[in-house]
mmCIF file of N, CA and C in Angstrom:
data_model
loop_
_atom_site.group_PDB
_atom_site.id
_atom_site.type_symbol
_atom_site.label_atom_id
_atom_site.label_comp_id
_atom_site.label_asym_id
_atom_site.label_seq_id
_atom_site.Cartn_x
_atom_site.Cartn_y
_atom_site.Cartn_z
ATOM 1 N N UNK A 797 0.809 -1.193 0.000
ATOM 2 C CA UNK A 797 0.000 0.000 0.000
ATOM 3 C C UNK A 797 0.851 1.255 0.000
ATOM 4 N N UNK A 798 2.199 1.147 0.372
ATOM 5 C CA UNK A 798 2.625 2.281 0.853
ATOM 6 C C UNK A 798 3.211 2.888 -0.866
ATOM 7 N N UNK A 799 3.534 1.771 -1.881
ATOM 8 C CA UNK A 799 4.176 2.172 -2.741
ATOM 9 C C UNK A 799 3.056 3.190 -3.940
ATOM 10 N N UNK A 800 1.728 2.498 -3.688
ATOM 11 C CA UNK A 800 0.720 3.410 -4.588
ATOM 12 C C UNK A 800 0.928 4.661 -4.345
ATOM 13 N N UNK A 801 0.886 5.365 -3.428
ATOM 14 C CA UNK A 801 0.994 6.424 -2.465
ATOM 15 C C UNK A 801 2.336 7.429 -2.872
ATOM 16 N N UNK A 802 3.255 6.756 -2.851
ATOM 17 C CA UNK A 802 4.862 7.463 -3.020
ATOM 18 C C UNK A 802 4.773 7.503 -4.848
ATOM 19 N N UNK A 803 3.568 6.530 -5.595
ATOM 20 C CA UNK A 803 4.281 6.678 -7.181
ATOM 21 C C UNK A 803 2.953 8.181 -7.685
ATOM 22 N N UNK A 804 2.064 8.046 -6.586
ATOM 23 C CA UNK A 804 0.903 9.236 -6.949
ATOM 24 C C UNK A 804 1.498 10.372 -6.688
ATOM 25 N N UNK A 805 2.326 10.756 -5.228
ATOM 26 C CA UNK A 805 3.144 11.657 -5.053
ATOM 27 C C UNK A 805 3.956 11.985 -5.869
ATOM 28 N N UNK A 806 4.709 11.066 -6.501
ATOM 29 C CA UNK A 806 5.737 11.807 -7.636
ATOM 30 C C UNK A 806 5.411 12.225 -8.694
ATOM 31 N N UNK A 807 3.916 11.482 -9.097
ATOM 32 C CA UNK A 807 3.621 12.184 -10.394
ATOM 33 C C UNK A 807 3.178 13.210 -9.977
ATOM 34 N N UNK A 808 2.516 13.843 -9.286
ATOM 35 C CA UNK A 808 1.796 14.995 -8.862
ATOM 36 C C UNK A 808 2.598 15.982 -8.974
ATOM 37 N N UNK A 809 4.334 15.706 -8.522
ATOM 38 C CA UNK A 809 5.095 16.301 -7.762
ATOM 39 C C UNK A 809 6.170 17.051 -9.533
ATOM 40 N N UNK A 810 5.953 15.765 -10.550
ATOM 41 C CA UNK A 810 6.171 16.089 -11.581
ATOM 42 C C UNK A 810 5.626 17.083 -12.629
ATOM 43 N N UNK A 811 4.394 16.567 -12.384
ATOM 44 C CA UNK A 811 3.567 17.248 -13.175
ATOM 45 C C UNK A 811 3.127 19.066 -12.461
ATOM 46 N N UNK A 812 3.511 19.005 -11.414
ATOM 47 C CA UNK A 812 3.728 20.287 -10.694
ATOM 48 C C UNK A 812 4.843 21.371 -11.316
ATOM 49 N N UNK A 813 5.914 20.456 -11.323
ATOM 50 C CA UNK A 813 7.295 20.576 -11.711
ATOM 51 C C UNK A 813 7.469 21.142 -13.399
ATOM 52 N N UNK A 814 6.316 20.737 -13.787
ATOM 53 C CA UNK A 814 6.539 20.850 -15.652
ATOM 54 C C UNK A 814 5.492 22.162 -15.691
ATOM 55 N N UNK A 815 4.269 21.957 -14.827
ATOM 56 C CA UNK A 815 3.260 23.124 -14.977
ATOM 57 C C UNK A 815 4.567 24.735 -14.757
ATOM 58 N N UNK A 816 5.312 24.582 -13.897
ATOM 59 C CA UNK A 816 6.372 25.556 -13.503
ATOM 60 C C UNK A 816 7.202 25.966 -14.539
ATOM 61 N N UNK A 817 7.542 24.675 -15.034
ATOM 62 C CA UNK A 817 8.752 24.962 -16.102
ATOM 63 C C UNK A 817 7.549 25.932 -17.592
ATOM 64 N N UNK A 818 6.744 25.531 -17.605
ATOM 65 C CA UNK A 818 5.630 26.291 -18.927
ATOM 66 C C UNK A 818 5.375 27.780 -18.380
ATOM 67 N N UNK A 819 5.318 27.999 -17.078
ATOM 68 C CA UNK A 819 4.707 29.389 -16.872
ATOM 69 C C UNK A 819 6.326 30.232 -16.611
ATOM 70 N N UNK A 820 7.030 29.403 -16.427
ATOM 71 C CA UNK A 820 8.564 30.041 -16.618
ATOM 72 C C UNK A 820 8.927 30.234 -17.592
ATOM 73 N N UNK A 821 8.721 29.688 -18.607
ATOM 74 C CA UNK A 821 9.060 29.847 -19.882
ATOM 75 C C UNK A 821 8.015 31.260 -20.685
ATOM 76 N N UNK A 822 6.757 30.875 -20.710
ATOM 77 C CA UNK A 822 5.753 31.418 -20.875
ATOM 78 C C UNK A 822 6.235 33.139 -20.496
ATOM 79 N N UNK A 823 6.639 33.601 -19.335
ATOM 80 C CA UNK A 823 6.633 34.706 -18.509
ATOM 81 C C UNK A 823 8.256 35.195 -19.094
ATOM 82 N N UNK A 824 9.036 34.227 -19.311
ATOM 83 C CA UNK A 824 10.657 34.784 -20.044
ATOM 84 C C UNK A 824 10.200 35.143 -21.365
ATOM 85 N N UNK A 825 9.112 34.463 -22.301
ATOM 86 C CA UNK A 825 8.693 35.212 -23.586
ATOM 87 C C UNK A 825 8.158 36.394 -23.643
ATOM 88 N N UNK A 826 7.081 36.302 -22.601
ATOM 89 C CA UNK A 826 6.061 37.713 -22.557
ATOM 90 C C UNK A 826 7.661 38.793 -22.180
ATOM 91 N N UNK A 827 8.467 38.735 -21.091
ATOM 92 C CA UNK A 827 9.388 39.749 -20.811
ATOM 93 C C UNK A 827 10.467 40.207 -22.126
ATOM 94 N N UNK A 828 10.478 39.205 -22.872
ATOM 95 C CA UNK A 828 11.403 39.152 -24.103
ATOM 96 C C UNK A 828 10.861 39.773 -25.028
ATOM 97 N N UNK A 829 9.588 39.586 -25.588
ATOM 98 C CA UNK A 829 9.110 40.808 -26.184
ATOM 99 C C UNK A 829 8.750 41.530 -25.946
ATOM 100 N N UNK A 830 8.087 42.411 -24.212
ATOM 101 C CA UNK A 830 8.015 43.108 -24.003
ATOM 102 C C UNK A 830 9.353 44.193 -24.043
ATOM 103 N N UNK A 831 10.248 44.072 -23.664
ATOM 104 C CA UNK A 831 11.746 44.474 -24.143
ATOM 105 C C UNK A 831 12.476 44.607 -25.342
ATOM 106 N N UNK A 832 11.505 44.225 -26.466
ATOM 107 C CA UNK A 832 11.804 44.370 -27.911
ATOM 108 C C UNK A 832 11.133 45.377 -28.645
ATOM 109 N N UNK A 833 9.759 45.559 -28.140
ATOM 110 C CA UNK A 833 8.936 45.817 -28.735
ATOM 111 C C UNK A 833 9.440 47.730 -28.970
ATOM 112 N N UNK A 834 8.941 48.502 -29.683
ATOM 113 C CA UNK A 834 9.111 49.624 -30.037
ATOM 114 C C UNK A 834 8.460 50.582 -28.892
ATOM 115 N N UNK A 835 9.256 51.567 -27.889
ATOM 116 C CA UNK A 835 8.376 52.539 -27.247
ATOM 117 C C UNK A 835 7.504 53.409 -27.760
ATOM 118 N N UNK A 836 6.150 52.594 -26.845
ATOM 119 C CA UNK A 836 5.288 54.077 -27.462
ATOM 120 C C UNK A 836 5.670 55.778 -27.411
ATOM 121 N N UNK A 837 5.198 56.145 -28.604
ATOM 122 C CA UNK A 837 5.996 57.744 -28.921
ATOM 123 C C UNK A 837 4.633 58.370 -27.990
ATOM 124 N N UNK A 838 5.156 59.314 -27.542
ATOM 125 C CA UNK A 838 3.974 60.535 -26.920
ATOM 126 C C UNK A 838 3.348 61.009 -27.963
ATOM 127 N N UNK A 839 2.327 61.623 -27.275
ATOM 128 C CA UNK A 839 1.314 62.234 -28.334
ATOM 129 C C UNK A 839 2.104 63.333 -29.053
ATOM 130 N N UNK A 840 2.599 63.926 -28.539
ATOM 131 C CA UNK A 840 3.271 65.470 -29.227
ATOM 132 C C UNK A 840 4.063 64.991 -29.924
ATOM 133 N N UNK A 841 5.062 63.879 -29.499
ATOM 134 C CA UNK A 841 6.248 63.616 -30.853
ATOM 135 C C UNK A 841 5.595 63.096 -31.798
ATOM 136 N N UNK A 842 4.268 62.114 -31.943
ATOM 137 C CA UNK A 842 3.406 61.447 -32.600
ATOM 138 C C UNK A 842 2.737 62.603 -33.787
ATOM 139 N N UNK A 843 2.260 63.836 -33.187
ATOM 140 C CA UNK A 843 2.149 64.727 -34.049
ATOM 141 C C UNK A 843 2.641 65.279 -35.154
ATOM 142 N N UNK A 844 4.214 65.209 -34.722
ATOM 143 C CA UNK A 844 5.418 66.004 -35.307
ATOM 144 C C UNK A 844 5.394 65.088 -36.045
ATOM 145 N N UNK A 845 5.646 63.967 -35.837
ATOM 146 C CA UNK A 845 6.101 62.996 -36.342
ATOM 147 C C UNK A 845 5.292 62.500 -37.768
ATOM 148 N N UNK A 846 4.069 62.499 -37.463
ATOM 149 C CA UNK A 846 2.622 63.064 -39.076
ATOM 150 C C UNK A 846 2.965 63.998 -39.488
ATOM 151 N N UNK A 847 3.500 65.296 -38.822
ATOM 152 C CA UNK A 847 3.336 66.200 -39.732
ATOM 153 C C UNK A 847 2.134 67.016 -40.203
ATOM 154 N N UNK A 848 1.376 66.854 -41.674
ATOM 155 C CA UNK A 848 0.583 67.365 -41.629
ATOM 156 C C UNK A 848 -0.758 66.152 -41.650
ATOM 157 N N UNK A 849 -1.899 67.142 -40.651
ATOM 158 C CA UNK A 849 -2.629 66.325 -40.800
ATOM 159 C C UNK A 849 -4.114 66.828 -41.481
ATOM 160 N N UNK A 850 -4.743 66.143 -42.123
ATOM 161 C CA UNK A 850 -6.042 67.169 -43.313
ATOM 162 C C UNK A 850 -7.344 66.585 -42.133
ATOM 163 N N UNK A 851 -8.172 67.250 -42.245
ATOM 164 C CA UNK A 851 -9.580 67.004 -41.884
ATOM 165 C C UNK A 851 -10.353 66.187 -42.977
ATOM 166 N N UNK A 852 -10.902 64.922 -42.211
ATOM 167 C CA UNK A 852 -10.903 64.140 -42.470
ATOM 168 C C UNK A 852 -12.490 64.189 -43.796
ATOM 169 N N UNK A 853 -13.049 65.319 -43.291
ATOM 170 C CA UNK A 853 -14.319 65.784 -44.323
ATOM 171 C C UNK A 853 -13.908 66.716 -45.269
ATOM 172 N N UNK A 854 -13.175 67.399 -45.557
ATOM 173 C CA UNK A 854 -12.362 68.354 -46.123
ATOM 174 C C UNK A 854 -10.515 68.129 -46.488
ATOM 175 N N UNK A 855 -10.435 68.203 -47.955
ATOM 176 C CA UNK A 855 -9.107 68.569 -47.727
ATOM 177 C C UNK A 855 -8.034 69.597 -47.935
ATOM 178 N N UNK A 856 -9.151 70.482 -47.929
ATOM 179 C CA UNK A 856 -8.722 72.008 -47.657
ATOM 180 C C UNK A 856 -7.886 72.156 -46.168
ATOM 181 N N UNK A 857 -8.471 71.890 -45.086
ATOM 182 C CA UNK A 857 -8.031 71.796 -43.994
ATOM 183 C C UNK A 857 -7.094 70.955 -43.446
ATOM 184 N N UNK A 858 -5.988 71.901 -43.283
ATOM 185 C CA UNK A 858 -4.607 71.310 -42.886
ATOM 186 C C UNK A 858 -3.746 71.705 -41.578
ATOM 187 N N UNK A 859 -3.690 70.918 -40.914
ATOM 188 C CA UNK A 859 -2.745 71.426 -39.865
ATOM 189 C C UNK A 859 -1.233 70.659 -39.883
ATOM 190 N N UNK A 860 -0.495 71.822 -39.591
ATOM 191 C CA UNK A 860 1.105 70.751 -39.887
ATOM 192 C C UNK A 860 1.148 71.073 -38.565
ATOM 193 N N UNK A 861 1.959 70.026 -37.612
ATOM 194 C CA UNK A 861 2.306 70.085 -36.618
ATOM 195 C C UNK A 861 4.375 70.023 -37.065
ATOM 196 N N UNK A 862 4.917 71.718 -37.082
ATOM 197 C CA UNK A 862 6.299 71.415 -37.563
ATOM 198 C C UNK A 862 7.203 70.780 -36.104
ATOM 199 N N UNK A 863 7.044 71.100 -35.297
ATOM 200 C CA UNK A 863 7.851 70.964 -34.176
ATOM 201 C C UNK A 863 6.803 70.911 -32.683
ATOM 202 N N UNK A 864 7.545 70.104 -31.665
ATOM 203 C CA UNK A 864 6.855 70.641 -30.339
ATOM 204 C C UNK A 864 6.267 71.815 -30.058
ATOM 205 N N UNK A 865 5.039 71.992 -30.275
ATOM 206 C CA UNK A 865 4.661 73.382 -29.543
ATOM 207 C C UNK A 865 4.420 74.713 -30.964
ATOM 208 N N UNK A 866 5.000 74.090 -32.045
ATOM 209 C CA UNK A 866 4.945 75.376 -33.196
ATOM 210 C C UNK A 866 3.848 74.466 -34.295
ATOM 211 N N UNK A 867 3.246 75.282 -35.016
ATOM 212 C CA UNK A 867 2.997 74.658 -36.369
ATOM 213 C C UNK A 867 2.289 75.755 -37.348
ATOM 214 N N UNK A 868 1.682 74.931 -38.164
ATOM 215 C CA UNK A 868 0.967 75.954 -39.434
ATOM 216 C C UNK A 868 -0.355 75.148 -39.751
ATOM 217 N N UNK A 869 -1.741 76.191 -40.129
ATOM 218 C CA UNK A 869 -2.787 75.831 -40.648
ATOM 219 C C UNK A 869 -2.845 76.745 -41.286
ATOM 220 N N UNK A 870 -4.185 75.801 -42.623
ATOM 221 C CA UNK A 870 -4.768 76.141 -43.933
ATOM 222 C C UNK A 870 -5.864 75.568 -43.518
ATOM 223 N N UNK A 871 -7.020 76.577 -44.057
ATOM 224 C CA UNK A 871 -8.393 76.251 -43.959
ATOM 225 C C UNK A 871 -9.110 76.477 -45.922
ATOM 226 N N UNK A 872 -7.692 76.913 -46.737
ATOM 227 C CA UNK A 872 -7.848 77.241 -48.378
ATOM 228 C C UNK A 872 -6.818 76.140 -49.036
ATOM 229 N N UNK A 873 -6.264 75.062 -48.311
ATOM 230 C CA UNK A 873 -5.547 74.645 -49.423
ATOM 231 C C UNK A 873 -4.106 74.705 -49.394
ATOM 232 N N UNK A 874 -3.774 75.749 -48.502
ATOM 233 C CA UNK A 874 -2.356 76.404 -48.423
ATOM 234 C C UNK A 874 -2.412 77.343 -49.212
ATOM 235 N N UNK A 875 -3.721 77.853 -49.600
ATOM 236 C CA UNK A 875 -3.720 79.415 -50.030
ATOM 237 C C UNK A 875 -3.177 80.262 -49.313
ATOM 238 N N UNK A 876 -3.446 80.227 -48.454
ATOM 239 C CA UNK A 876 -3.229 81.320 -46.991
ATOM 240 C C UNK A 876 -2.878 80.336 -45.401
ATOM 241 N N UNK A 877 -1.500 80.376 -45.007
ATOM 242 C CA UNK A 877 -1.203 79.588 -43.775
ATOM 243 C C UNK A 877 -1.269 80.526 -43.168
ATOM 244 N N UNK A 878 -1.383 79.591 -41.676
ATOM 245 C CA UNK A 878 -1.363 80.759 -40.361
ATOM 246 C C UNK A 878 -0.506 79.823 -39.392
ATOM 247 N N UNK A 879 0.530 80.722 -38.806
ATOM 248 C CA UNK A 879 1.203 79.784 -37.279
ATOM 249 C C UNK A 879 0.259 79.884 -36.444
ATOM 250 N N UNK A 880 0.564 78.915 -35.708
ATOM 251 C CA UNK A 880 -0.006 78.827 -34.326
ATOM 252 C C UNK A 880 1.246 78.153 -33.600
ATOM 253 N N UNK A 881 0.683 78.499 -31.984
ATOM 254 C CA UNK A 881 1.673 77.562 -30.896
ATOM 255 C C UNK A 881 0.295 76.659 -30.169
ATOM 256 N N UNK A 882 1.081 75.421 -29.718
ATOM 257 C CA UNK A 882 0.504 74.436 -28.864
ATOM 258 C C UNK A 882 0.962 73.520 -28.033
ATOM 259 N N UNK A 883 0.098 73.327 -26.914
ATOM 260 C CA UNK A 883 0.485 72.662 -26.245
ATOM 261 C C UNK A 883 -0.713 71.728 -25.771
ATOM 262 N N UNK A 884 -0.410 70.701 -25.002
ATOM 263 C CA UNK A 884 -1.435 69.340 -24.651
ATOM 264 C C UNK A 884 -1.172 69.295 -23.227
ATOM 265 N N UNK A 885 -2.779 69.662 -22.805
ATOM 266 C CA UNK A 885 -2.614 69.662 -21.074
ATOM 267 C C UNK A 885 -3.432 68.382 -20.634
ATOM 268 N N UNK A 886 -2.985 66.771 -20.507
ATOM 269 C CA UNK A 886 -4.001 65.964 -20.292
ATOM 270 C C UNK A 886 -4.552 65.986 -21.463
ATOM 271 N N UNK A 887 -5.575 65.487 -21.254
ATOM 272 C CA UNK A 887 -6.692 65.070 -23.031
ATOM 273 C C UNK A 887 -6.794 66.215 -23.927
ATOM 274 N N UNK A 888 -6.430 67.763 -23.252
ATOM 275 C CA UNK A 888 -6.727 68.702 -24.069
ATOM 276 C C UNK A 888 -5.302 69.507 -25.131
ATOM 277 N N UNK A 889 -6.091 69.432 -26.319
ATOM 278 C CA UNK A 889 -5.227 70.445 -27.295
ATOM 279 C C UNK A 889 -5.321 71.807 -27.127
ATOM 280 N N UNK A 890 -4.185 72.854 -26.900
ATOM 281 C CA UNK A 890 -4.307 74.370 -26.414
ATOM 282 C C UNK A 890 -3.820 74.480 -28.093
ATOM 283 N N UNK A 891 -4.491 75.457 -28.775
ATOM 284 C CA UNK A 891 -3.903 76.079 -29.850
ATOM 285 C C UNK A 891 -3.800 77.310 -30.160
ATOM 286 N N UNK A 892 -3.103 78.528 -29.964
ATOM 287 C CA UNK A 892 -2.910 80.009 -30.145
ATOM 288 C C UNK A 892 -2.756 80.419 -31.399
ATOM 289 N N UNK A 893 -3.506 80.502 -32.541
ATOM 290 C CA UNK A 893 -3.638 81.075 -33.757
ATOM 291 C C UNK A 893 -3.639 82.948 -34.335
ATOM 292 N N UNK A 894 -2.322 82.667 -35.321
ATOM 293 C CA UNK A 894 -2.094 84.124 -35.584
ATOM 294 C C UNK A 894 -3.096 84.154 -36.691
ATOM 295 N N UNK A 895 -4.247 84.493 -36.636
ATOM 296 C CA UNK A 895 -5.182 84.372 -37.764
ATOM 297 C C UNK A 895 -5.284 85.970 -38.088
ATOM 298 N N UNK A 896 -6.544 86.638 -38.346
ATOM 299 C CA UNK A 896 -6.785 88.090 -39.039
ATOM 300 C C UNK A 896 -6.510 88.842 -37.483
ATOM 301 N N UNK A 897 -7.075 87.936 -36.240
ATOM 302 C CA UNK A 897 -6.612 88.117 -34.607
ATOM 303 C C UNK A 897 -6.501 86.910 -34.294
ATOM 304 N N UNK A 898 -5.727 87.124 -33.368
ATOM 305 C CA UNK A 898 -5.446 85.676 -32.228
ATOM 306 C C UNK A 898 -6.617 85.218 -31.746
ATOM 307 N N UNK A 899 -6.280 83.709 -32.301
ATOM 308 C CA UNK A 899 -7.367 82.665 -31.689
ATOM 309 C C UNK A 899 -6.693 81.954 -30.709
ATOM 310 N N UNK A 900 -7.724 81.644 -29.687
ATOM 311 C CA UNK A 900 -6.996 80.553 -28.555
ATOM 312 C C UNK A 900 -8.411 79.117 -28.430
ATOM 313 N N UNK A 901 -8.158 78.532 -28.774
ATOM 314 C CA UNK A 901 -8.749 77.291 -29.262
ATOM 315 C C UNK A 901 -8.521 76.334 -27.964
ATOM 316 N N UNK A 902 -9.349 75.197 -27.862
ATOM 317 C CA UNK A 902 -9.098 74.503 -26.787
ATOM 318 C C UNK A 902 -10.073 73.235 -27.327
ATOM 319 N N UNK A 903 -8.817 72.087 -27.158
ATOM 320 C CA UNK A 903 -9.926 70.524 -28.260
ATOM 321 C C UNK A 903 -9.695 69.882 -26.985
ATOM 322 N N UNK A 904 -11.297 69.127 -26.577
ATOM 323 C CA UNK A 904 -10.646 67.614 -26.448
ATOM 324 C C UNK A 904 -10.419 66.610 -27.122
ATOM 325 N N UNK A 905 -9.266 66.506 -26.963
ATOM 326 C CA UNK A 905 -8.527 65.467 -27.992
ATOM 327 C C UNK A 905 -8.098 64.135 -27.968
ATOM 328 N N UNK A 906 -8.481 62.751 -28.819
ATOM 329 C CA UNK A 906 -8.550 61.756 -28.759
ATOM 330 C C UNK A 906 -7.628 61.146 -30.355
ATOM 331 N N UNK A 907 -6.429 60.567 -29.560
ATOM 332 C CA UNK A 907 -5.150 60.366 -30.430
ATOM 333 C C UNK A 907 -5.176 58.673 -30.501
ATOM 334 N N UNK A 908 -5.355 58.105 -31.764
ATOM 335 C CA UNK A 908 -5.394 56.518 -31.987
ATOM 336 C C UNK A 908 -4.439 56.224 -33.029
ATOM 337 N N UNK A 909 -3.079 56.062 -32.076
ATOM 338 C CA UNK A 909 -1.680 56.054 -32.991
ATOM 339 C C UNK A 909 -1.396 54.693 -33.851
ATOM 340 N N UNK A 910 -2.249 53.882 -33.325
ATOM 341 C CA UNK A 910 -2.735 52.504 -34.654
ATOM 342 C C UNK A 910 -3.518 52.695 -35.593
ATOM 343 N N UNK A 911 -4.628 53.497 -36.053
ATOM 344 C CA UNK A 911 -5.261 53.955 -36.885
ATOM 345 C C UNK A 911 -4.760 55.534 -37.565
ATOM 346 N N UNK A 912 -3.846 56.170 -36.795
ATOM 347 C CA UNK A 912 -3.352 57.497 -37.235
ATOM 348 C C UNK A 912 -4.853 57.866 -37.560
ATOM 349 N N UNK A 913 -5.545 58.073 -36.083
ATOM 350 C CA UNK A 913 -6.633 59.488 -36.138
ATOM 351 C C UNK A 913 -6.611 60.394 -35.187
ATOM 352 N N UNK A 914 -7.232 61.376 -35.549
ATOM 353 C CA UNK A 914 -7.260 62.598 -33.933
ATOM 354 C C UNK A 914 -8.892 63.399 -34.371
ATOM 355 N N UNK A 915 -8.901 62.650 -33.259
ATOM 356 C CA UNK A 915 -10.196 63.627 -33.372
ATOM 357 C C UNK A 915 -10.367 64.442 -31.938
ATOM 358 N N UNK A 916 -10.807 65.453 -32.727
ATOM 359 C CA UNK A 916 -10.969 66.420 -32.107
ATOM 360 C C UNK A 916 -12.351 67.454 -31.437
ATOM 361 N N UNK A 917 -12.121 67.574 -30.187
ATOM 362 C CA UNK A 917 -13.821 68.247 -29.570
ATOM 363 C C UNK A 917 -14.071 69.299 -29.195
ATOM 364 N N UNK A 918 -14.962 69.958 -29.543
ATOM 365 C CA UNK A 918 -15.316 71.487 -28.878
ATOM 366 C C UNK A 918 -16.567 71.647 -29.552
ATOM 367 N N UNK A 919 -17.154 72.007 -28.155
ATOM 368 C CA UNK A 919 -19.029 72.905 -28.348
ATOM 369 C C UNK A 919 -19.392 71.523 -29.010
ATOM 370 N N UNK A 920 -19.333 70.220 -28.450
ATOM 371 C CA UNK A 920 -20.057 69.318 -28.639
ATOM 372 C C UNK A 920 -20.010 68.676 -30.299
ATOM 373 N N UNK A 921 -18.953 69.434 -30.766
ATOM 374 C CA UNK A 921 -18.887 68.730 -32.147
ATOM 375 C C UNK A 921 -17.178 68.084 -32.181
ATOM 376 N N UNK A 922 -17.299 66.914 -32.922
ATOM 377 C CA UNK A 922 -16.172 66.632 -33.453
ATOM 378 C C UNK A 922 -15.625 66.115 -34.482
ATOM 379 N N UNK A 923 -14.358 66.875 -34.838
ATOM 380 C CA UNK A 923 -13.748 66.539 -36.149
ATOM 381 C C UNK A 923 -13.010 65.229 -35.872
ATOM 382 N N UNK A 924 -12.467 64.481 -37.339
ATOM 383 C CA UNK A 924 -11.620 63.662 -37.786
ATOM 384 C C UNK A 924 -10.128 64.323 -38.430
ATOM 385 N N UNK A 925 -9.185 63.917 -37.915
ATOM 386 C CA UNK A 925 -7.932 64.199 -38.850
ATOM 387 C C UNK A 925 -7.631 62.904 -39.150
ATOM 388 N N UNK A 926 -6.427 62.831 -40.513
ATOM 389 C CA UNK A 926 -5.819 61.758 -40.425
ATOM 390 C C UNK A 926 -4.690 62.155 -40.639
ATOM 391 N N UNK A 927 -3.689 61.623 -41.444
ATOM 392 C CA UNK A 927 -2.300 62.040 -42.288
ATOM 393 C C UNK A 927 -2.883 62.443 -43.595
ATOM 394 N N UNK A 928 -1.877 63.737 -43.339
ATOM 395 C CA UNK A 928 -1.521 63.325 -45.139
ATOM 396 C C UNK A 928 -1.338 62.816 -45.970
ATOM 397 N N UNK A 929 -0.391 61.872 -45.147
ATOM 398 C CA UNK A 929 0.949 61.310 -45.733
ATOM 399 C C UNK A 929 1.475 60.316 -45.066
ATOM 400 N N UNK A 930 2.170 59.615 -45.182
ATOM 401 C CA UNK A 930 2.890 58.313 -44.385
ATOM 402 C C UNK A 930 3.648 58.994 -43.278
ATOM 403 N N UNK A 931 3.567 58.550 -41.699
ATOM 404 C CA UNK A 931 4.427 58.597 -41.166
ATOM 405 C C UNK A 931 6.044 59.123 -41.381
ATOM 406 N N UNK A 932 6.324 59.929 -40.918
ATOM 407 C CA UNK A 932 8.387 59.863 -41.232
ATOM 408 C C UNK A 932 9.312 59.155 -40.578
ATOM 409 N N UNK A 933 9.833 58.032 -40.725
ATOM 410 C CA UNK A 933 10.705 57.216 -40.341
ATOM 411 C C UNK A 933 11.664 58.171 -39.402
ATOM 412 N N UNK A 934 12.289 57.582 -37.844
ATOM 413 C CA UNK A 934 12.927 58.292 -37.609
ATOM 414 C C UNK A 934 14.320 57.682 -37.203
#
């Protein structure tokens, strides 16, 4: 009787032993590509990084995002650009526009860097951007 006992124990004790070795293994993959994988870019370098982006109902409407904090819009095409400065406080886009007078604009803003969209909110309406253009390799 005693030997049934000691051969149930070892398999148990094995099969314990292998369940370990799979979630060890399992947990060295997940860490291995987590450590490979590409850092997500922030929203602002993500911007720069598009460049310009058109409204997604219009493609008259263009905003280039040239740098952190600087850029240029067209609401003609690039008939007529205007700078603006910006910045992102939390969910919101601040935008200071040198237009005919200074505009100070304020979006809530929703950035989906797998789909390259931004949409954008104020007074209960919201726009679509996308790219222009492909991403710029950096």
């Amino acid at each position: 009787m005693d030997k049934p006992k000691k051969s149930a124990k070892k398999i148990i004790s094995i099969i314990v032993f292998i369940i370990g070795l799979i979630a060890l293994a399992a947990g060295a993959v997940v860490f291995v590509l987590d450590m490979m994988k590409k850092p997500a870019v922030e929203d602002a370098e993500y911007f720069v990084s598009i460049g310009e982006w058109v409204e997604e109902d219009s493609n008259n409407v263009i905003w280039k995002f040239t740098e952190i904090g600087k850029g240029t819009l067209t609401t003609n095409g690039h008939l007529d650009d205007y700078d603006f400065i910006w910045s992102l406080e939390g969910n919101k886009l601040k935008i200071e526009t040198a237009w005919l007078y200074d505009l100070n604009d304020e979006f809530i803003y929703t950035l989906n860097q797998k789909d390259n969209t931004l949409k954008l909110e104020s007074d209960g309406k919201t726009v679509t951007f996308v790219p222009k253009s492909e991403p710029k390799e950096e």
